[in-house]
Amino acid sequence: MRFSSPEHRERSRGVSLQRRPGQLVIVGFLGAISVGTLLLLLPISASGEPASFMEALFTATSAVCVTGLIVTDTPVFWSGFGEAVILVLIQIGGLGVMTVASLLGVLVSRRLGLSSRLVAAASTRTVGLGDVRRTLVRVVILAAVIETVVATVLTVRFAVTYDEPLGRAMWDGVFHAVSGYNNAGFALFSNSLMDFVADPWICVPIAVATIVGGLGLPVILEVLRERRGPRHWSLHSKITLLMTVLLLVGGTGFFLVTEWDNTATMGALSTADRVLASFIHAANARTAGFNSVDTGAMHTESWLGTVILMFIGGGSAGTAGGIKVTTFAVLGVVIWSELRGDPDATLFDRRISPATQREALTVALLAVAIVVLPTLWITALSPFTVDEILFEVASAFTTTGLSTGITASLAWYHQLALVVLMFIGRLGPVTLGTALALRARRRLYRLPESAPIIG
């Protein structure tokens, strides 16, 4: 009989977890959704009649997956207790279930074993195992600082300008700060931020929180830590920040043009307010989900532009969804290099590895399939148009939360499909596929090379 030491058993568990960390993350998210569903089913969670199972499941999934799609009017249907449950689920989903669990382990035992560090690394995308504990603490500190600053600004504005009682102003400020930073898009106003379309002191802090949260932890930490300037930033940070600026500027200009004369959205606003509304929509279309104008009343071309921004999403390892700006940028560079006949795809004087190119292509094509197939199915079985269905499906998969207003009117099985899409979109197609694989395949040989005709 062979006996193994505790160190050997710890290493064995670590290796096992390293092969399947995604499975543990999936279990964590499913657990949070299950608990949230049960809590929202309690009579105390609703203002009137208790929520149905689908209402509770959809809302819990939307909160944990930081999406923001709703089938009930949040401030009307849910009680204060229900709103608090939603807020906690948003925070848990934003930080990552495994991140929260690992942090609790740090606080209780003051130490993390190898297995715990591997689980945390899978959740936070940390490269070095030795940095996980420090990274986990920074995740919470960063979230607390940003959410506190934004909540303070909103609280003062709600109390001073809109005469809300201090307690209510604080609750509104905290809720929207947490929902904004975590890119959730849940609001405590029935029309989201439409009443504040011309108020930059409400819309801009929330938009800034969503942008920062959507950059991703690696980018934020590098920008704060690197004192030598942008030239010394990593390729990932440079791509993320450049694409974020380009999409914000381009999106603002696009919506300003397409909605300029639309009296149902921005047409009745002043020029400055139109620019503000366009910027807010461009920022929130990249997976935040707040809206300061009526999304359902937008022109069809604006819907298409919004779908594109939702599909691209934000930065990796952040609270945003979509295929991520780095994926989009890598695909663009690969296409440009191929058109020019360059043997290598390069960006910022760095060559992008073939493995990264394949990963970007895989993520993008999987995402297209995941959006197109449910769109076809729901369109065939519902009275709504294909552009409305495409918008809702893309919003669910990219965990954005913007809606044309048809989500609550969909059949229960269509709503269940959106629940699955939100779950897949939060974890990522590649992460989910890797987690479901029984084991990684290792090929011991390579087949002869061939080149089929393309195009």
Short mmCIF file of C-alpha atoms in Angstrom, two decimals:
data_model
loop_
_atom_site.label_atom_id
_atom_site.label_comp_id
_atom_site.label_asym_id
_atom_site.label_seq_id
_atom_site.Cartn_x
_atom_site.Cartn_y
_atom_site.Cartn_z
CA MET A 1 0.00 0.00 0.00
CA ARG A 2 1.30 3.45 -0.97
CA PHE A 3 0.78 6.47 1.22
CA SER A 4 0.93 9.98 -0.21
CA SER A 5 1.97 13.05 1.69
CA PRO A 6 -0.35 16.06 2.08
CA GLU A 7 1.91 17.99 -0.28
CA HIS A 8 1.59 15.26 -2.92
CA ARG A 9 -2.20 15.18 -2.55
CA GLU A 10 -2.33 18.98 -2.82
CA ARG A 11 -0.27 18.87 -6.02
CA SER A 12 -2.49 16.14 -7.43
CA ARG A 13 -5.62 18.16 -6.73
CA GLY A 14 -3.94 21.18 -8.26
CA VAL A 15 -3.13 19.34 -11.47
CA SER A 16 -6.67 17.99 -11.64
CA LEU A 17 -8.12 21.46 -11.15
CA GLN A 18 -5.76 22.90 -13.70
CA ARG A 19 -7.23 20.56 -16.29
CA ARG A 20 -10.79 21.53 -15.51
CA PRO A 21 -10.99 24.91 -13.75
CA GLY A 22 -13.85 26.00 -16.01
CA GLN A 23 -16.06 23.24 -14.63
CA LEU A 24 -15.70 24.62 -11.12
CA VAL A 25 -16.47 28.14 -12.31
CA ILE A 26 -19.62 26.81 -14.02
CA VAL A 27 -20.70 25.04 -10.84
CA GLY A 28 -20.12 28.24 -8.89
CA PHE A 29 -22.26 30.31 -11.24
CA LEU A 30 -25.00 27.69 -11.29
CA GLY A 31 -24.97 27.65 -7.50
CA ALA A 32 -25.31 31.42 -7.30
CA ILE A 33 -28.16 31.41 -9.82
CA SER A 34 -29.94 28.62 -7.92
CA VAL A 35 -29.68 30.39 -4.59
CA GLY A 36 -30.75 33.68 -6.16
CA THR A 37 -33.76 32.01 -7.77
CA LEU A 38 -34.87 30.51 -4.46
CA LEU A 39 -34.51 33.86 -2.68
CA LEU A 40 -36.47 35.70 -5.37
CA LEU A 41 -39.24 33.08 -5.12
CA LEU A 42 -39.83 34.05 -1.49
CA PRO A 43 -43.00 36.14 -0.95
CA ILE A 44 -40.90 38.81 0.79
CA SER A 45 -38.98 39.44 -2.45
CA ALA A 46 -42.02 40.70 -4.37
CA SER A 47 -44.13 43.80 -3.77
CA GLY A 48 -47.34 41.98 -4.65
CA GLU A 49 -47.90 38.44 -5.84
CA PRO A 50 -44.84 36.18 -5.44
CA ALA A 51 -42.71 35.74 -8.51
CA SER A 52 -43.22 32.76 -10.77
CA PHE A 53 -40.37 30.32 -11.25
CA MET A 54 -39.49 31.74 -14.68
CA GLU A 55 -39.56 35.32 -13.39
CA ALA A 56 -37.25 34.41 -10.52
CA LEU A 57 -34.93 32.27 -12.66
CA PHE A 58 -34.69 34.84 -15.43
CA THR A 59 -33.99 37.70 -13.02
CA ALA A 60 -31.43 35.72 -10.99
CA THR A 61 -29.60 34.63 -14.14
CA SER A 62 -29.65 38.14 -15.55
CA ALA A 63 -28.21 39.49 -12.27
CA VAL A 64 -25.50 36.86 -11.77
CA CYS A 65 -24.52 37.05 -15.44
CA VAL A 66 -24.56 40.88 -15.15
CA THR A 67 -26.87 41.21 -18.14
CA GLY A 68 -29.80 43.42 -17.18
CA LEU A 69 -32.54 41.88 -19.32
CA ILE A 70 -35.79 41.79 -17.34
CA VAL A 71 -39.20 40.20 -17.61
CA THR A 72 -40.63 42.28 -14.73
CA ASP A 73 -40.44 45.98 -13.89
CA THR A 74 -37.64 45.95 -11.30
CA PRO A 75 -38.72 48.90 -9.08
CA VAL A 76 -42.40 48.00 -9.28
CA PHE A 77 -42.41 44.21 -9.07
CA TRP A 78 -39.63 43.58 -6.55
CA SER A 79 -39.65 44.70 -2.93
CA GLY A 80 -36.72 46.28 -1.13
CA PHE A 81 -35.59 42.80 -0.11
CA GLY A 82 -35.84 41.60 -3.71
CA GLU A 83 -33.84 44.58 -4.93
CA ALA A 84 -31.17 43.81 -2.30
CA VAL A 85 -31.00 40.21 -3.51
CA ILE A 86 -30.55 41.42 -7.08
CA LEU A 87 -27.82 43.83 -5.96
CA VAL A 88 -25.89 41.07 -4.16
CA LEU A 89 -26.22 38.76 -7.15
CA ILE A 90 -24.87 41.49 -9.44
CA GLN A 91 -21.87 42.02 -7.20
CA ILE A 92 -21.19 38.30 -6.95
CA GLY A 93 -21.53 37.85 -10.69
CA GLY A 94 -19.31 40.82 -11.44
CA LEU A 95 -16.49 39.79 -9.17
CA GLY A 96 -16.83 36.13 -10.05
CA VAL A 97 -18.23 33.42 -7.84
CA MET A 98 -14.88 31.74 -7.43
CA THR A 99 -13.16 35.04 -6.73
CA VAL A 100 -15.56 35.70 -3.87
CA ALA A 101 -15.15 32.16 -2.54
CA SER A 102 -11.36 32.41 -2.67
CA LEU A 103 -11.43 35.78 -0.94
CA LEU A 104 -13.47 34.31 1.88
CA GLY A 105 -10.83 31.62 2.17
CA VAL A 106 -8.13 34.28 2.45
CA LEU A 107 -10.02 36.13 5.15
CA VAL A 108 -10.74 33.00 7.16
CA SER A 109 -7.52 31.01 6.86
CA ARG A 110 -5.09 33.74 5.78
CA ARG A 111 -3.70 31.33 3.23
CA LEU A 112 -4.57 29.74 -0.11
CA GLY A 113 -3.57 26.26 -1.15
CA LEU A 114 -2.54 25.39 -4.68
CA SER A 115 -5.99 24.13 -5.59
CA SER A 116 -7.68 27.32 -4.40
CA ARG A 117 -5.16 29.45 -6.27
CA LEU A 118 -5.82 27.53 -9.48
CA VAL A 119 -9.57 28.04 -9.13
CA ALA A 120 -9.08 31.75 -8.47
CA ALA A 121 -6.74 32.04 -11.44
CA ALA A 122 -9.40 30.57 -13.70
CA SER A 123 -11.86 33.18 -12.48
CA THR A 124 -9.59 36.24 -12.56
CA ARG A 125 -7.39 35.30 -15.55
CA THR A 126 -4.30 35.72 -13.38
CA VAL A 127 -1.13 34.50 -15.04
CA GLY A 128 1.07 33.81 -12.05
CA LEU A 129 -0.26 31.61 -9.29
CA GLY A 130 1.77 33.47 -6.71
CA ASP A 131 -0.07 36.72 -7.56
CA VAL A 132 -3.59 35.38 -7.13
CA ARG A 133 -4.02 36.36 -3.49
CA ARG A 134 -2.82 39.89 -4.18
CA THR A 135 -5.01 40.06 -7.27
CA LEU A 136 -8.11 38.95 -5.39
CA VAL A 137 -7.63 41.68 -2.81
CA ARG A 138 -7.11 44.24 -5.56
CA VAL A 139 -10.31 43.12 -7.29
CA VAL A 140 -12.37 43.95 -4.23
CA ILE A 141 -10.50 47.15 -3.35
CA LEU A 142 -10.80 48.47 -6.89
CA ALA A 143 -14.50 47.66 -7.06
CA ALA A 144 -15.12 49.22 -3.64
CA VAL A 145 -13.27 52.44 -4.51
CA ILE A 146 -14.96 52.97 -7.88
CA GLU A 147 -18.41 52.02 -6.65
CA THR A 148 -18.05 54.26 -3.59
CA VAL A 149 -16.98 57.29 -5.64
CA VAL A 150 -19.79 56.83 -8.18
CA ALA A 151 -22.36 56.12 -5.46
CA THR A 152 -21.36 59.30 -3.62
CA VAL A 153 -21.77 61.47 -6.72
CA LEU A 154 -25.13 59.90 -7.54
CA THR A 155 -26.37 60.14 -3.95
CA VAL A 156 -25.62 63.86 -3.77
CA ARG A 157 -27.28 64.45 -7.13
CA PHE A 158 -30.42 62.46 -6.27
CA ALA A 159 -30.75 64.19 -2.90
CA VAL A 160 -29.95 67.77 -3.91
CA THR A 161 -31.40 68.04 -7.42
CA TYR A 162 -34.27 65.56 -7.30
CA ASP A 163 -35.24 66.03 -3.63
CA GLU A 164 -35.03 62.36 -2.78
CA PRO A 165 -34.87 61.53 0.94
CA LEU A 166 -31.28 60.85 1.97
CA GLY A 167 -31.90 57.14 2.60
CA ARG A 168 -33.57 56.66 -0.78
CA ALA A 169 -30.88 58.72 -2.53
CA MET A 170 -28.15 56.58 -0.96
CA TRP A 171 -29.91 53.36 -2.02
CA ASP A 172 -30.38 54.59 -5.58
CA GLY A 173 -26.76 55.76 -5.68
CA VAL A 174 -25.30 52.50 -4.39
CA PHE A 175 -27.52 50.30 -6.56
CA HIS A 176 -26.73 52.11 -9.81
CA ALA A 177 -23.03 52.39 -8.97
CA VAL A 178 -22.77 48.63 -8.42
CA SER A 179 -24.94 47.88 -11.44
CA GLY A 180 -22.85 50.25 -13.55
CA TYR A 181 -19.37 49.07 -12.56
CA ASN A 182 -20.40 45.45 -13.02
CA ASN A 183 -21.95 46.24 -16.43
CA ALA A 184 -25.27 44.83 -15.24
CA GLY A 185 -27.67 47.53 -16.45
CA PHE A 186 -30.31 46.95 -13.76
CA ALA A 187 -32.00 50.23 -12.82
CA LEU A 188 -34.42 51.26 -10.08
CA PHE A 189 -36.39 53.41 -12.51
CA SER A 190 -38.99 51.85 -14.79
CA ASN A 191 -37.59 53.63 -17.86
CA SER A 192 -33.94 53.12 -16.87
CA LEU A 193 -32.13 56.48 -17.23
CA MET A 194 -34.55 58.12 -19.67
CA ASP A 195 -35.65 60.70 -17.07
CA PHE A 196 -32.01 61.79 -16.81
CA VAL A 197 -31.15 61.93 -20.51
CA ALA A 198 -30.01 65.56 -20.20
CA ASP A 199 -28.36 65.20 -16.79
CA PRO A 200 -24.63 64.51 -17.12
CA TRP A 201 -24.25 64.23 -13.33
CA ILE A 202 -26.32 61.04 -13.43
CA CYS A 203 -25.50 59.56 -16.82
CA VAL A 204 -21.76 60.27 -17.04
CA PRO A 205 -20.69 58.75 -13.67
CA ILE A 206 -22.62 55.57 -14.50
CA ALA A 207 -21.10 55.49 -18.00
CA VAL A 208 -17.59 55.99 -16.60
CA ALA A 209 -18.16 53.13 -14.15
CA THR A 210 -19.28 50.83 -16.97
CA ILE A 211 -16.31 51.79 -19.14
CA VAL A 212 -13.79 51.20 -16.35
CA GLY A 213 -15.42 47.93 -15.32
CA GLY A 214 -15.42 46.82 -18.93
CA LEU A 215 -11.71 47.41 -19.43
CA GLY A 216 -10.77 44.34 -17.42
CA LEU A 217 -8.67 43.94 -14.32
CA PRO A 218 -5.30 43.33 -16.08
CA VAL A 219 -5.59 46.62 -17.97
CA ILE A 220 -6.66 48.66 -14.95
CA LEU A 221 -3.89 47.28 -12.75
CA GLU A 222 -1.24 47.79 -15.42
CA VAL A 223 -2.28 51.39 -16.06
CA LEU A 224 -2.20 52.11 -12.32
CA ARG A 225 1.09 50.31 -11.77
CA GLU A 226 3.13 51.29 -14.83
CA ARG A 227 4.69 54.70 -14.19
CA ARG A 228 6.75 54.94 -17.39
CA GLY A 229 3.85 55.76 -19.67
CA PRO A 230 1.77 54.05 -22.39
CA ARG A 231 4.85 53.03 -24.38
CA HIS A 232 5.64 50.41 -21.74
CA TRP A 233 2.14 48.98 -21.54
CA SER A 234 1.56 45.42 -22.70
CA LEU A 235 0.08 44.67 -26.10
CA HIS A 236 -3.17 43.59 -24.43
CA SER A 237 -3.56 46.91 -22.61
CA LYS A 238 -2.73 48.93 -25.70
CA ILE A 239 -5.28 47.07 -27.82
CA THR A 240 -7.99 47.27 -25.16
CA LEU A 241 -7.59 50.99 -24.52
CA LEU A 242 -7.24 51.91 -28.21
CA MET A 243 -10.30 49.89 -29.23
CA THR A 244 -12.32 51.28 -26.32
CA VAL A 245 -11.62 54.86 -27.41
CA LEU A 246 -12.31 54.10 -31.08
CA LEU A 247 -15.60 52.35 -30.35
CA LEU A 248 -16.76 55.09 -27.99
CA VAL A 249 -15.95 57.87 -30.47
CA GLY A 250 -17.21 55.95 -33.48
CA GLY A 251 -20.36 54.79 -31.71
CA THR A 252 -21.16 58.29 -30.47
CA GLY A 253 -20.81 59.72 -33.97
CA PHE A 254 -22.85 56.91 -35.52
CA PHE A 255 -25.83 57.26 -33.16
CA LEU A 256 -25.65 61.05 -33.39
CA VAL A 257 -26.15 60.76 -37.15
CA THR A 258 -28.77 58.00 -37.21
CA GLU A 259 -30.92 59.39 -34.39
CA TRP A 260 -30.46 63.12 -34.96
CA ASP A 261 -33.97 63.69 -36.37
CA ASN A 262 -35.74 60.90 -34.49
CA THR A 263 -38.18 62.79 -32.25
CA ALA A 264 -38.93 59.59 -30.34
CA THR A 265 -35.33 59.40 -29.10
CA MET A 266 -32.95 62.37 -29.54
CA GLY A 267 -34.67 64.62 -32.06
CA ALA A 268 -36.29 66.85 -29.44
CA LEU A 269 -33.06 67.37 -27.45
CA SER A 270 -30.58 70.22 -27.74
CA THR A 271 -27.34 69.63 -29.61
CA ALA A 272 -25.34 69.16 -26.42
CA ASP A 273 -27.93 66.75 -25.03
CA ARG A 274 -27.92 64.77 -28.28
CA VAL A 275 -24.17 64.36 -28.03
CA LEU A 276 -24.54 63.27 -24.39
CA ALA A 277 -27.32 60.79 -25.24
CA SER A 278 -25.30 59.37 -28.14
CA PHE A 279 -22.23 58.94 -25.93
CA ILE A 280 -24.25 57.26 -23.19
CA HIS A 281 -25.79 54.82 -25.66
CA ALA A 282 -22.41 54.08 -27.26
CA ALA A 283 -20.92 53.38 -23.82
CA ASN A 284 -23.81 51.25 -22.60
CA ALA A 285 -24.24 49.33 -25.86
CA ARG A 286 -20.89 47.68 -25.10
CA THR A 287 -22.59 45.39 -22.53
CA ALA A 288 -23.78 47.76 -19.79
CA GLY A 289 -27.48 47.88 -20.65
CA PHE A 290 -28.62 51.25 -19.27
CA ASN A 291 -30.55 53.40 -21.73
CA SER A 292 -31.21 57.12 -21.58
CA VAL A 293 -33.40 57.07 -24.71
CA ASP A 294 -36.14 54.67 -25.79
CA THR A 295 -34.23 51.81 -27.41
CA GLY A 296 -37.40 50.34 -28.88
CA ALA A 297 -38.09 53.60 -30.75
CA MET A 298 -34.67 53.74 -32.42
CA HIS A 299 -34.26 53.39 -36.16
CA THR A 300 -33.42 49.95 -37.53
CA GLU A 301 -29.93 51.07 -38.53
CA SER A 302 -29.33 52.16 -34.95
CA TRP A 303 -30.38 48.72 -33.77
CA LEU A 304 -27.87 47.16 -36.15
CA GLY A 305 -25.11 49.47 -34.92
CA THR A 306 -26.03 48.60 -31.34
CA VAL A 307 -25.90 44.87 -32.12
CA ILE A 308 -22.40 45.30 -33.57
CA LEU A 309 -21.19 47.13 -30.46
CA MET A 310 -22.83 44.53 -28.22
CA PHE A 311 -21.21 41.73 -30.17
CA ILE A 312 -17.73 43.28 -29.86
CA GLY A 313 -18.20 43.99 -26.15
CA GLY A 314 -15.47 45.17 -23.77
CA GLY A 315 -12.14 44.05 -22.40
CA SER A 316 -11.10 40.57 -21.34
CA ALA A 317 -11.19 39.58 -17.66
CA GLY A 318 -13.65 42.40 -16.95
CA THR A 319 -17.35 42.71 -16.26
CA ALA A 320 -18.23 43.24 -19.93
CA GLY A 321 -19.41 40.57 -22.35
CA GLY A 322 -19.22 40.10 -26.11
CA ILE A 323 -16.35 38.51 -28.00
CA LYS A 324 -14.07 41.19 -26.46
CA VAL A 325 -12.24 44.06 -28.14
CA THR A 326 -8.96 42.14 -28.28
CA THR A 327 -10.61 39.34 -30.27
CA PHE A 328 -12.09 41.86 -32.69
CA ALA A 329 -8.77 43.68 -33.06
CA VAL A 330 -6.81 40.47 -33.66
CA LEU A 331 -9.25 39.39 -36.38
CA GLY A 332 -8.97 42.81 -38.00
CA VAL A 333 -5.17 42.66 -37.98
CA VAL A 334 -5.19 39.13 -39.42
CA ILE A 335 -7.49 40.20 -42.26
CA TRP A 336 -5.39 43.30 -43.00
CA SER A 337 -2.17 41.27 -42.98
CA GLU A 338 -3.68 38.69 -45.33
CA LEU A 339 -4.88 41.40 -47.72
CA ARG A 340 -1.38 42.89 -47.78
CA GLY A 341 0.27 39.52 -48.21
CA ASP A 342 2.26 39.79 -44.97
CA PRO A 343 3.39 36.44 -43.56
CA ASP A 344 2.85 37.69 -39.98
CA ALA A 345 0.02 39.53 -38.29
CA THR A 346 1.61 42.38 -36.34
CA LEU A 347 0.32 45.14 -34.10
CA PHE A 348 2.28 47.72 -32.09
CA ASP A 349 5.53 46.13 -33.28
CA ARG A 350 4.52 42.75 -31.91
CA ARG A 351 3.79 39.56 -33.84
CA ILE A 352 0.53 37.87 -32.91
CA SER A 353 1.02 34.15 -32.44
CA PRO A 354 -0.87 31.63 -34.62
CA ALA A 355 -2.44 30.16 -31.47
CA THR A 356 -3.92 33.55 -30.56
CA GLN A 357 -5.22 33.97 -34.10
CA ARG A 358 -6.93 30.56 -33.98
CA GLU A 359 -8.43 31.34 -30.59
CA ALA A 360 -9.83 34.66 -31.83
CA LEU A 361 -11.32 32.99 -34.91
CA THR A 362 -12.86 30.22 -32.77
CA VAL A 363 -14.43 32.65 -30.33
CA ALA A 364 -15.86 34.83 -33.11
CA LEU A 365 -17.32 31.99 -35.18
CA LEU A 366 -18.79 30.26 -32.14
CA ALA A 367 -20.36 33.54 -31.08
CA VAL A 368 -21.89 34.06 -34.52
CA ALA A 369 -23.39 30.57 -34.44
CA ILE A 370 -24.70 31.01 -30.90
CA VAL A 371 -26.46 34.24 -31.91
CA VAL A 372 -27.77 33.19 -35.35
CA LEU A 373 -29.28 29.81 -34.49
CA PRO A 374 -31.53 30.97 -31.59
CA THR A 375 -32.52 34.01 -33.67
CA LEU A 376 -33.78 31.74 -36.46
CA TRP A 377 -35.60 29.47 -34.01
CA ILE A 378 -37.34 32.24 -32.05
CA THR A 379 -38.24 34.14 -35.22
CA ALA A 380 -39.94 31.07 -36.65
CA LEU A 381 -42.08 30.57 -33.53
CA SER A 382 -42.92 34.13 -32.48
CA PRO A 383 -44.84 37.08 -33.97
CA PHE A 384 -41.89 39.46 -33.68
CA THR A 385 -39.64 40.58 -36.51
CA VAL A 386 -36.17 39.20 -37.10
CA ASP A 387 -34.47 42.49 -36.23
CA GLU A 388 -36.25 42.58 -32.85
CA ILE A 389 -35.35 38.96 -32.13
CA LEU A 390 -31.73 39.44 -33.24
CA PHE A 391 -31.43 42.41 -30.90
CA GLU A 392 -32.75 40.47 -27.89
CA VAL A 393 -30.65 37.38 -28.60
CA ALA A 394 -27.48 39.41 -29.10
CA SER A 395 -28.23 41.37 -25.94
CA ALA A 396 -28.62 38.16 -23.94
CA PHE A 397 -25.53 36.42 -25.29
CA THR A 398 -23.32 39.49 -24.93
CA THR A 399 -24.74 40.11 -21.42
CA THR A 400 -25.72 43.64 -22.41
CA GLY A 401 -29.31 43.98 -21.25
CA LEU A 402 -30.57 46.51 -23.79
CA SER A 403 -33.98 45.57 -25.15
CA THR A 404 -36.49 46.59 -27.77
CA GLY A 405 -39.17 45.84 -25.18
CA ILE A 406 -40.28 42.37 -26.27
CA THR A 407 -38.49 40.17 -23.70
CA ALA A 408 -41.43 40.01 -21.29
CA SER A 409 -43.78 39.14 -24.17
CA LEU A 410 -41.81 36.13 -25.38
CA ALA A 411 -43.04 32.61 -24.66
CA TRP A 412 -41.59 30.94 -21.58
CA TYR A 413 -39.46 28.57 -23.65
CA HIS A 414 -38.02 31.52 -25.57
CA GLN A 415 -37.23 33.24 -22.27
CA LEU A 416 -35.56 30.03 -21.13
CA ALA A 417 -33.44 30.13 -24.28
CA LEU A 418 -32.35 33.66 -23.32
CA VAL A 419 -31.45 32.36 -19.86
CA VAL A 420 -29.15 29.79 -21.45
CA LEU A 421 -27.66 32.44 -23.73
CA MET A 422 -26.93 34.74 -20.79
CA PHE A 423 -25.20 31.89 -18.99
CA ILE A 424 -23.13 30.93 -22.02
CA GLY A 425 -22.29 34.54 -22.76
CA ARG A 426 -21.06 35.22 -19.23
CA LEU A 427 -18.72 32.24 -19.17
CA GLY A 428 -17.63 32.46 -22.78
CA PRO A 429 -18.00 29.86 -25.53
CA VAL A 430 -14.42 28.63 -25.30
CA THR A 431 -14.50 28.41 -21.49
CA LEU A 432 -17.73 26.45 -21.59
CA GLY A 433 -16.48 24.10 -24.29
CA THR A 434 -13.24 23.47 -22.43
CA ALA A 435 -15.06 22.81 -19.18
CA LEU A 436 -17.40 20.31 -20.80
CA ALA A 437 -14.58 18.40 -22.45
CA LEU A 438 -13.71 15.26 -20.53
CA ARG A 439 -10.01 15.76 -21.02
CA ALA A 440 -7.60 17.69 -23.16
CA ARG A 441 -6.53 15.87 -26.34
CA ARG A 442 -2.82 15.47 -26.97
CA ARG A 443 -1.88 14.52 -30.50
CA LEU A 444 1.28 12.44 -30.77
CA TYR A 445 1.67 12.87 -34.52
CA ARG A 446 0.96 15.42 -37.27
CA LEU A 447 -0.73 14.62 -40.58
CA PRO A 448 0.71 15.68 -43.96
CA GLU A 449 0.03 19.31 -44.85
CA SER A 450 -2.34 20.30 -47.64
CA ALA A 451 -3.96 23.54 -48.87
CA PRO A 452 -7.58 23.48 -50.13
CA ILE A 453 -8.65 26.31 -52.42
CA ILE A 454 -10.15 29.24 -50.45
CA GLY A 455 -12.64 31.61 -52.03
#
